[in-house]
PDB file of C-alpha atoms and ligand atoms in Angstrom:
ATOM      1  CA  UNK A   1      -4.078 114.136-106.183  1.00  0.00           C
ATOM      2  CA  UNK A   2      -5.477 112.907-102.866  1.00  0.00           C
ATOM      3  CA  UNK A   3      -6.044 115.627-100.259  1.00  0.00           C
ATOM      4  CA  UNK A   4      -6.317 114.627 -96.612  1.00  0.00           C
ATOM      5  CA  UNK A   5      -6.901 116.411 -93.333  1.00  0.00           C
ATOM      6  CA  UNK A   6      -5.162 114.804 -90.412  1.00  0.00           C
ATOM      7  CA  UNK A   7      -4.238 115.218 -86.793  1.00  0.00           C
ATOM      8  CA  UNK A   8      -0.548 115.298 -85.945  1.00  0.00           C
ATOM      9  CA  UNK A   9       0.802 116.529 -82.612  1.00  0.00           C
ATOM     10  CA  UNK A  10      -2.705 117.715 -81.698  1.00  0.00           C
ATOM     11  CA  UNK A  11      -2.833 119.965 -84.752  1.00  0.00           C
ATOM     12  CA  UNK A  12      -5.301 119.572 -87.630  1.00  0.00           C
ATOM     13  CA  UNK A  13      -3.544 120.014 -90.962  1.00  0.00           C
ATOM     14  CA  UNK A  14      -4.158 119.504 -94.647  1.00  0.00           C
ATOM     15  CA  UNK A  15      -1.830 117.343 -96.684  1.00  0.00           C
ATOM     16  CA  UNK A  16      -1.356 115.496 -99.940  1.00  0.00           C
ATOM     17  CA  UNK A  17      -1.234 111.711 -99.798  1.00  0.00           C
ATOM     18  CA  UNK A  18       1.253 110.254-102.281  1.00  0.00           C
ATOM     19  CA  UNK A  19       1.322 106.847-103.974  1.00  0.00           C
ATOM     20  CA  UNK A  20       3.414 105.403-101.120  1.00  0.00           C
ATOM     21  CA  UNK A  21       0.765 106.483 -98.573  1.00  0.00           C
ATOM     22  CA  UNK A  22       3.002 109.223 -97.211  1.00  0.00           C
ATOM     23  CA  UNK A  23       1.525 112.604 -96.385  1.00  0.00           C
ATOM     24  CA  UNK A  24       3.182 115.823 -97.472  1.00  0.00           C
ATOM     25  CA  UNK A  25       1.713 118.546 -95.240  1.00  0.00           C
ATOM     26  CA  UNK A  26       0.400 121.768 -96.754  1.00  0.00           C
ATOM     27  CA  UNK A  27       1.049 125.271 -95.469  1.00  0.00           C
ATOM     28  CA  UNK A  28      -2.610 126.263 -95.821  1.00  0.00           C
ATOM     29  CA  UNK A  29      -5.965 124.790 -96.830  1.00  0.00           C
ATOM     30  CA  UNK A  30      -5.817 123.695-100.487  1.00  0.00           C
ATOM     31  CA  UNK A  31      -8.493 126.057-101.804  1.00  0.00           C
ATOM     32  CA  UNK A  32      -6.188 128.761-103.119  1.00  0.00           C
ATOM     33  CA  UNK A  33      -3.552 126.441-104.477  1.00  0.00           C
ATOM     34  CA  UNK A  34      -1.470 123.666-102.985  1.00  0.00           C
ATOM     35  CA  UNK A  35       1.642 124.875-101.163  1.00  0.00           C
ATOM     36  CA  UNK A  36       3.749 122.123 -99.642  1.00  0.00           C
ATOM     37  CA  UNK A  37       5.296 122.470 -96.204  1.00  0.00           C
ATOM     38  CA  UNK A  38       8.300 120.681 -94.805  1.00  0.00           C
ATOM     39  CA  UNK A  39       8.099 117.279 -93.179  1.00  0.00           C
ATOM     40  CA  UNK A  40       6.414 114.005 -93.954  1.00  0.00           C
ATOM     41  CA  UNK A  41       3.978 111.801 -92.108  1.00  0.00           C
ATOM     42  CA  UNK A  42       3.115 108.156 -92.573  1.00  0.00           C
ATOM     43  CA  UNK A  43      -0.584 107.525 -93.066  1.00  0.00           C
ATOM     44  CA  UNK A  44      -0.356 104.828 -90.388  1.00  0.00           C
ATOM     45  CA  UNK A  45       0.991 107.353 -87.852  1.00  0.00           C
ATOM     46  CA  UNK A  46      -1.741 109.974 -88.038  1.00  0.00           C
ATOM     47  CA  UNK A  47      -5.467 110.160 -87.447  1.00  0.00           C
ATOM     48  CA  UNK A  48      -7.401 111.103 -90.556  1.00  0.00           C
ATOM     49  CA  UNK A  49     -10.089 113.742 -90.091  1.00  0.00           C
ATOM     50  CA  UNK A  50     -12.969 114.597 -92.403  1.00  0.00           C
ATOM     51  CA  UNK A  51     -11.083 115.917 -95.463  1.00  0.00           C
ATOM     52  CA  UNK A  52     -12.822 119.309 -95.418  1.00  0.00           C
ATOM     53  CA  UNK A  53     -14.701 121.558 -93.001  1.00  0.00           C
ATOM     54  CA  UNK A  54     -18.001 122.397 -94.688  1.00  0.00           C
ATOM     55  CA  UNK A  55     -19.944 125.472 -93.605  1.00  0.00           C
ATOM     56  CA  UNK A  56     -22.950 123.536 -94.903  1.00  0.00           C
ATOM     57  CA  UNK A  57     -23.758 120.273 -96.605  1.00  0.00           C
ATOM     58  CA  UNK A  58     -26.356 120.312 -99.347  1.00  0.00           C
ATOM     59  CA  UNK A  59     -28.101 116.975 -99.733  1.00  0.00           C
ATOM     60  CA  UNK A  60     -29.849 115.907-102.925  1.00  0.00           C
ATOM     61  CA  UNK A  61     -32.903 113.655-102.734  1.00  0.00           C
ATOM     62  CA  UNK A  62     -33.931 111.034-105.313  1.00  0.00           C
ATOM     63  CA  UNK A  63     -31.018 111.595-107.655  1.00  0.00           C
ATOM     64  CA  UNK A  64     -30.410 108.000-108.801  1.00  0.00           C
ATOM     65  CA  UNK A  65     -32.836 106.439-111.249  1.00  0.00           C
ATOM     66  CA  UNK A  66     -32.485 103.012-109.573  1.00  0.00           C
ATOM     67  CA  UNK A  67     -33.223 104.467-106.110  1.00  0.00           C
ATOM     68  CA  UNK A  68     -36.300 106.437-107.263  1.00  0.00           C
ATOM     69  CA  UNK A  69     -37.620 103.203-108.746  1.00  0.00           C
ATOM     70  CA  UNK A  70     -36.863 101.289-105.535  1.00  0.00           C
ATOM     71  CA  UNK A  71     -38.906 103.688-103.382  1.00  0.00           C
ATOM     72  CA  UNK A  72     -41.649 104.015-106.017  1.00  0.00           C
ATOM     73  CA  UNK A  73     -41.355 107.779-106.398  1.00  0.00           C
ATOM     74  CA  UNK A  74     -41.384 109.797-109.591  1.00  0.00           C
ATOM     75  CA  UNK A  75     -38.111 111.292-110.762  1.00  0.00           C
ATOM     76  CA  UNK A  76     -37.927 114.926-109.711  1.00  0.00           C
ATOM     77  CA  UNK A  77     -37.977 117.598-112.433  1.00  0.00           C
ATOM     78  CA  UNK A  78     -35.356 119.650-110.593  1.00  0.00           C
ATOM     79  CA  UNK A  79     -32.787 118.663-107.948  1.00  0.00           C
ATOM     80  CA  UNK A  80     -34.489 118.238-104.568  1.00  0.00           C
ATOM     81  CA  UNK A  81     -32.357 120.051-101.973  1.00  0.00           C
ATOM     82  CA  UNK A  82     -32.039 119.795 -98.226  1.00  0.00           C
ATOM     83  CA  UNK A  83     -29.413 121.011 -95.756  1.00  0.00           C
ATOM     84  CA  UNK A  84     -27.357 119.193 -93.149  1.00  0.00           C
ATOM     85  CA  UNK A  85     -25.524 121.018 -90.354  1.00  0.00           C
ATOM     86  CA  UNK A  86     -21.737 121.104 -90.069  1.00  0.00           C
ATOM     87  CA  UNK A  87     -22.081 119.564 -86.599  1.00  0.00           C
ATOM     88  CA  UNK A  88     -23.139 116.262 -88.207  1.00  0.00           C
ATOM     89  CA  UNK A  89     -19.712 115.789 -89.832  1.00  0.00           C
ATOM     90  CA  UNK A  90     -17.385 113.027 -88.701  1.00  0.00           C
ATOM     91  CA  UNK A  91     -14.236 111.665 -90.287  1.00  0.00           C
ATOM     92  CA  UNK A  92     -13.234 108.184 -91.391  1.00  0.00           C
ATOM     93  CA  UNK A  93     -12.993 105.672 -88.560  1.00  0.00           C
ATOM     94  CA  UNK A  94     -15.213 107.746 -86.262  1.00  0.00           C
ATOM     95  CA  UNK A  95     -18.369 106.332 -84.714  1.00  0.00           C
ATOM     96  CA  UNK A  96     -21.891 106.970 -86.012  1.00  0.00           C
ATOM     97  CA  UNK A  97     -24.107 107.348 -82.938  1.00  0.00           C
ATOM     98  CA  UNK A  98     -27.567 105.778 -83.030  1.00  0.00           C
ATOM     99  CA  UNK A  99     -29.983 108.336 -81.496  1.00  0.00           C
ATOM    100  CA  UNK A 100     -32.527 107.283 -78.878  1.00  0.00           C
ATOM    101  CA  UNK A 101     -35.309 109.092 -80.811  1.00  0.00           C
ATOM    102  CA  UNK A 102     -35.067 106.635 -83.703  1.00  0.00           C
ATOM    103  CA  UNK A 103     -35.645 102.929 -84.183  1.00  0.00           C
ATOM    104  CA  UNK A 104     -34.329 102.762 -87.718  1.00  0.00           C
ATOM    105  CA  UNK A 105     -31.098 104.358 -88.901  1.00  0.00           C
ATOM    106  CA  UNK A 106     -30.054 103.733 -92.527  1.00  0.00           C
ATOM    107  CA  UNK A 107     -26.834 104.059 -94.503  1.00  0.00           C
ATOM    108  CA  UNK A 108     -26.896 105.954 -97.798  1.00  0.00           C
ATOM    109  CA  UNK A 109     -23.675 105.713 -99.786  1.00  0.00           C
ATOM    110  CA  UNK A 110     -23.114 108.853-101.869  1.00  0.00           C
ATOM    111  CA  UNK A 111     -20.561 110.673-103.983  1.00  0.00           C
ATOM    112  CA  UNK A 112     -19.582 113.887-102.160  1.00  0.00           C
ATOM    113  CA  UNK A 113     -18.759 116.926-104.311  1.00  0.00           C
ATOM    114  CA  UNK A 114     -16.324 119.252-102.517  1.00  0.00           C
ATOM    115  CA  UNK A 115     -16.390 122.928-103.456  1.00  0.00           C
ATOM    116  CA  UNK A 116     -13.059 124.667-104.101  1.00  0.00           C
ATOM    117  CA  UNK A 117     -13.996 128.330-104.730  1.00  0.00           C
ATOM    118  CA  UNK A 118     -16.929 130.543-103.725  1.00  0.00           C
ATOM    119  CA  UNK A 119     -19.655 129.662-106.210  1.00  0.00           C
ATOM    120  CA  UNK A 120     -22.538 132.077-106.779  1.00  0.00           C
ATOM    121  CA  UNK A 121     -24.849 131.962-109.806  1.00  0.00           C
ATOM    122  CA  UNK A 122     -22.437 130.084-112.022  1.00  0.00           C
ATOM    123  CA  UNK A 123     -23.073 128.492-115.405  1.00  0.00           C
ATOM    124  CA  UNK A 124     -22.982 124.708-115.754  1.00  0.00           C
ATOM    125  CA  UNK A 125     -20.139 125.036-118.292  1.00  0.00           C
ATOM    126  CA  UNK A 126     -18.064 126.765-115.610  1.00  0.00           C
ATOM    127  CA  UNK A 127     -18.997 124.496-112.709  1.00  0.00           C
ATOM    128  CA  UNK A 128     -15.910 122.259-112.963  1.00  0.00           C
ATOM    129  CA  UNK A 129     -13.724 125.248-112.030  1.00  0.00           C
ATOM    130  CA  UNK A 130     -15.535 125.483-108.693  1.00  0.00           C
ATOM    131  CA  UNK A 131     -15.087 121.833-107.676  1.00  0.00           C
ATOM    132  CA  UNK A 132     -12.003 120.878-105.673  1.00  0.00           C
ATOM    133  CA  UNK A 133     -12.697 117.170-105.958  1.00  0.00           C
ATOM    134  CA  UNK A 134     -14.763 114.201-104.889  1.00  0.00           C
ATOM    135  CA  UNK A 135     -15.028 112.058-101.779  1.00  0.00           C
ATOM    136  CA  UNK A 136     -17.208 109.376-100.195  1.00  0.00           C
ATOM    137  CA  UNK A 137     -20.184 110.444 -98.119  1.00  0.00           C
ATOM    138  CA  UNK A 138     -22.605 108.493 -95.940  1.00  0.00           C
ATOM    139  CA  UNK A 139     -25.949 110.321 -95.733  1.00  0.00           C
ATOM    140  CA  UNK A 140     -26.992 108.572 -92.526  1.00  0.00           C
ATOM    141  CA  UNK A 141     -30.756 108.846 -92.114  1.00  0.00           C
ATOM    142  CA  UNK A 142     -33.174 108.101 -89.281  1.00  0.00           C
ATOM    143  CA  UNK A 143     -35.703 106.617 -91.719  1.00  0.00           C
ATOM    144  CA  UNK A 144     -38.594 106.437 -89.259  1.00  0.00           C
ATOM    145  CA  UNK A 145     -38.204 110.122 -88.379  1.00  0.00           C
ATOM    146  CA  UNK A 146     -37.877 111.056 -92.059  1.00  0.00           C
ATOM    147  CA  UNK A 147     -41.303 109.479 -92.610  1.00  0.00           C
ATOM    148  CA  UNK A 148     -42.780 111.326 -89.609  1.00  0.00           C
ATOM    149  CA  UNK A 149     -41.362 114.768 -90.383  1.00  0.00           C
ATOM    150  CA  UNK A 150     -42.051 116.951 -93.420  1.00  0.00           C
ATOM    151  CA  UNK A 151     -38.519 118.362 -93.265  1.00  0.00           C
ATOM    152  CA  UNK A 152     -35.360 116.240 -93.251  1.00  0.00           C
ATOM    153  CA  UNK A 153     -33.669 118.424 -90.631  1.00  0.00           C
ATOM    154  CA  UNK A 154     -34.074 115.985 -87.769  1.00  0.00           C
ATOM    155  CA  UNK A 155     -33.730 112.698 -89.650  1.00  0.00           C
ATOM    156  CA  UNK A 156     -30.459 113.682 -91.321  1.00  0.00           C
ATOM    157  CA  UNK A 157     -29.163 116.281 -88.880  1.00  0.00           C
ATOM    158  CA  UNK A 158     -28.093 114.284 -85.836  1.00  0.00           C
ATOM    159  CA  UNK A 159     -24.480 114.696 -84.722  1.00  0.00           C
ATOM    160  CA  UNK A 160     -22.299 112.034 -86.433  1.00  0.00           C
ATOM    161  CA  UNK A 161     -24.797 111.536 -89.304  1.00  0.00           C
ATOM    162  CA  UNK A 162     -22.470 112.948 -91.992  1.00  0.00           C
ATOM    163  CA  UNK A 163     -19.346 110.793 -92.321  1.00  0.00           C
ATOM    164  CA  UNK A 164     -17.007 112.199 -95.008  1.00  0.00           C
ATOM    165  CA  UNK A 165     -13.757 110.831 -96.397  1.00  0.00           C
ATOM    166  CA  UNK A 166     -11.277 109.297 -96.396  1.00  0.00           C
ATOM    167  CA  UNK A 167      -9.835 111.978 -98.727  1.00  0.00           C
ATOM    168  CA  UNK A 168     -10.660 114.268-101.632  1.00  0.00           C
ATOM    169  CA  UNK A 169      -9.568 113.096-105.077  1.00  0.00           C
ATOM    170  CA  UNK A 170      -9.036 116.106-107.327  1.00  0.00           C
ATOM    171  CA  UNK A 171      -8.341 114.561-110.713  1.00  0.00           C
ATOM    172  CA  UNK A 172     -11.207 112.202-111.393  1.00  0.00           C
ATOM    173  CA  UNK A 173     -14.074 112.191-113.875  1.00  0.00           C
ATOM    174  CA  UNK A 174     -17.233 111.578-111.818  1.00  0.00           C
ATOM    175  CA  UNK A 175     -19.268 110.473-114.829  1.00  0.00           C
ATOM    176  CA  UNK A 176     -18.942 106.692-114.519  1.00  0.00           C
ATOM    177  CA  UNK A 177     -17.768 105.516-111.096  1.00  0.00           C
ATOM    178  CA  UNK A 178     -18.888 102.338-109.351  1.00  0.00           C
ATOM    179  CA  UNK A 179     -20.403 103.146-105.960  1.00  0.00           C
ATOM    180  CA  UNK A 180     -20.975 100.475-103.325  1.00  0.00           C
ATOM    181  CA  UNK A 181     -21.986 100.193 -99.684  1.00  0.00           C
ATOM    182  CA  UNK A 182     -20.940  97.256 -97.513  1.00  0.00           C
ATOM    183  CA  UNK A 183     -22.491  96.436 -94.139  1.00  0.00           C
ATOM    184  CA  UNK A 184     -20.311  94.115 -92.055  1.00  0.00           C
ATOM    185  CA  UNK A 185     -18.594  93.085 -95.280  1.00  0.00           C
ATOM    186  CA  UNK A 186     -21.795  92.277 -97.200  1.00  0.00           C
ATOM    187  CA  UNK A 187     -22.497  94.385-100.267  1.00  0.00           C
ATOM    188  CA  UNK A 188     -25.803  96.232 -99.869  1.00  0.00           C
ATOM    189  CA  UNK A 189     -25.652  98.964-102.517  1.00  0.00           C
ATOM    190  CA  UNK A 190     -24.056  98.612-105.928  1.00  0.00           C
ATOM    191  CA  UNK A 191     -24.559 101.167-108.655  1.00  0.00           C
ATOM    192  CA  UNK A 192     -22.681 103.571-110.859  1.00  0.00           C
ATOM    193  CA  UNK A 193     -22.717 107.364-111.073  1.00  0.00           C
ATOM    194  CA  UNK A 194     -24.042 106.918-114.641  1.00  0.00           C
ATOM    195  CA  UNK A 195     -27.387 106.369-112.858  1.00  0.00           C
ATOM    196  CA  UNK A 196     -27.332 109.949-111.530  1.00  0.00           C
ATOM    197  CA  UNK A 197     -30.249 112.012-112.744  1.00  0.00           C
ATOM    198  CA  UNK A 198     -28.472 115.353-112.203  1.00  0.00           C
ATOM    199  CA  UNK A 199     -24.677 115.179-112.485  1.00  0.00           C
ATOM    200  CA  UNK A 200     -22.235 117.017-110.195  1.00  0.00           C
ATOM    201  CA  UNK A 201     -21.731 119.914-112.617  1.00  0.00           C
ATOM    202  CA  UNK A 202     -25.470 120.472-112.868  1.00  0.00           C
ATOM    203  CA  UNK A 203     -25.810 120.260-109.078  1.00  0.00           C
ATOM    204  CA  UNK A 204     -23.114 122.884-108.433  1.00  0.00           C
ATOM    205  CA  UNK A 205     -24.695 125.146-111.050  1.00  0.00           C
ATOM    206  CA  UNK A 206     -28.221 124.639-109.705  1.00  0.00           C
ATOM    207  CA  UNK A 207     -27.406 125.031-106.001  1.00  0.00           C
ATOM    208  CA  UNK A 208     -25.284 128.126-106.715  1.00  0.00           C
ATOM    209  CA  UNK A 209     -28.399 129.879-108.051  1.00  0.00           C
ATOM    210  CA  UNK A 210     -29.980 129.355-104.630  1.00  0.00           C
ATOM    211  CA  UNK A 211     -27.096 129.929-102.214  1.00  0.00           C
ATOM    212  CA  UNK A 212     -23.413 130.720-102.326  1.00  0.00           C
ATOM    213  CA  UNK A 213     -21.317 127.595-101.991  1.00  0.00           C
ATOM    214  CA  UNK A 214     -18.168 128.165 -99.927  1.00  0.00           C
ATOM    215  CA  UNK A 215     -14.815 126.409-100.218  1.00  0.00           C
ATOM    216  CA  UNK A 216     -15.064 123.138 -98.337  1.00  0.00           C
ATOM    217  CA  UNK A 217     -18.849 122.899 -98.653  1.00  0.00           C
ATOM    218  CA  UNK A 218     -20.084 119.495 -99.736  1.00  0.00           C
ATOM    219  CA  UNK A 219     -22.931 118.467-102.007  1.00  0.00           C
ATOM    220  CA  UNK A 220     -24.070 114.941-101.127  1.00  0.00           C
ATOM    221  CA  UNK A 221     -25.255 113.919-104.574  1.00  0.00           C
ATOM    222  CA  UNK A 222     -27.836 111.297-103.621  1.00  0.00           C
ATOM    223  CA  UNK A 223     -27.899 107.567-102.985  1.00  0.00           C
ATOM    224  CA  UNK A 224     -28.501 104.639-105.350  1.00  0.00           C
ATOM    225  CA  UNK A 225     -30.805 101.669-104.756  1.00  0.00           C
ATOM    226  CA  UNK A 226     -30.262  99.300-101.849  1.00  0.00           C
ATOM    227  CA  UNK A 227     -30.827 101.526 -98.824  1.00  0.00           C
ATOM    228  CA  UNK A 228     -31.266  99.679 -95.549  1.00  0.00           C
ATOM    229  CA  UNK A 229     -30.845  99.760 -91.786  1.00  0.00           C
ATOM    230  CA  UNK A 230     -27.793  99.624 -89.535  1.00  0.00           C
ATOM    231  CA  UNK A 231     -27.604  98.536 -85.913  1.00  0.00           C
ATOM    232  CA  UNK A 232     -25.215  99.387 -83.097  1.00  0.00           C
ATOM    233  CA  UNK A 233     -22.152  97.171 -83.508  1.00  0.00           C
ATOM    234  CA  UNK A 234     -22.283  97.333 -87.319  1.00  0.00           C
ATOM    235  CA  UNK A 235     -19.433  98.419 -89.573  1.00  0.00           C
ATOM    236  CA  UNK A 236     -20.409 100.387 -92.671  1.00  0.00           C
ATOM    237  CA  UNK A 237     -18.196 101.071 -95.672  1.00  0.00           C
ATOM    238  CA  UNK A 238     -18.848 103.360 -98.638  1.00  0.00           C
ATOM    239  CA  UNK A 239     -16.579 102.439-101.536  1.00  0.00           C
ATOM    240  CA  UNK A 240     -16.262 104.540-104.689  1.00  0.00           C
ATOM    241  CA  UNK A 241     -14.133 103.566-107.670  1.00  0.00           C
ATOM    242  CA  UNK A 242     -11.057 105.756-108.006  1.00  0.00           C
ATOM    243  CA  UNK A 243     -11.618 107.393-104.618  1.00  0.00           C
ATOM    244  CA  UNK A 244     -11.401 104.812-101.830  1.00  0.00           C
ATOM    245  CA  UNK A 245     -13.299 103.545 -98.810  1.00  0.00           C
ATOM    246  CA  UNK A 246     -15.016 105.416 -96.015  1.00  0.00           C
ATOM    247  CA  UNK A 247     -15.403 103.109 -93.017  1.00  0.00           C
ATOM    248  CA  UNK A 248     -17.341 103.881 -89.831  1.00  0.00           C
ATOM    249  CA  UNK A 249     -18.745 101.870 -86.976  1.00  0.00           C
ATOM    250  CA  UNK A 250     -22.174 102.309 -85.439  1.00  0.00           C
ATOM    251  CA  UNK A 251     -22.802 102.496 -81.696  1.00  0.00           C
ATOM    252  CA  UNK A 252     -25.349 103.812 -79.228  1.00  0.00           C
ATOM    253  CA  UNK A 253     -24.660 107.052 -77.398  1.00  0.00           C
ATOM    254  CA  UNK A 254     -22.725 106.267 -74.245  1.00  0.00           C
TER     255      UNK A 254
HETATM  256 MG1   MG B   1     -29.216 110.764 -99.396  1.00  0.00          MG
END
């Protein structure tokens, strides 16, 4: 099942996108079960929003073996966590804004894990029950500021630096998915979730022993090798097998 959030008649709603790319609206957010409402919308007629409204985004650093090798850092013994604010979230098709403070802003294509139920101190064997599904995530990073700062708050926290979407896929095994990033149509990152050091179930388990994960929260599970810069005017696409494509453009602040 593909879950979308969309804007129709100035109202943000959740819906289920069927095989014909028609949206069946839902009566309520999908976290306590999917209850269909009346009506139908064509995907081409609505504006897609970020498919969830996270209260927080938990980022994971150095979680792909190929990326750790690329940056010459040792594999972490435990997941390396950082937080991104909800104000950084944008949906598919929205513009990533290049901040004046930075001279180098990178894409990082990532698998986003979307939480479905409040998760607090859960076992890894139970973690799947707490995941609503998976989506594409771009962990946009001001690389120069990341090198300057000890914390990642500034480099990953700018408004528009957390594109999510285009939808949440609920029935997919995240164990072996191709993940790619394209910049202006040229493939820049190409890996597979098999390269993940800590898998989504372990991440949900591990993070839940630190903080409660709320429905709609997202874990950005880390980026593979091939990170690199974007410039205003660029078009960036994160493509994950079995999920879809998250496309955003980059521009300066107006
Ligand atoms: Mg990242």
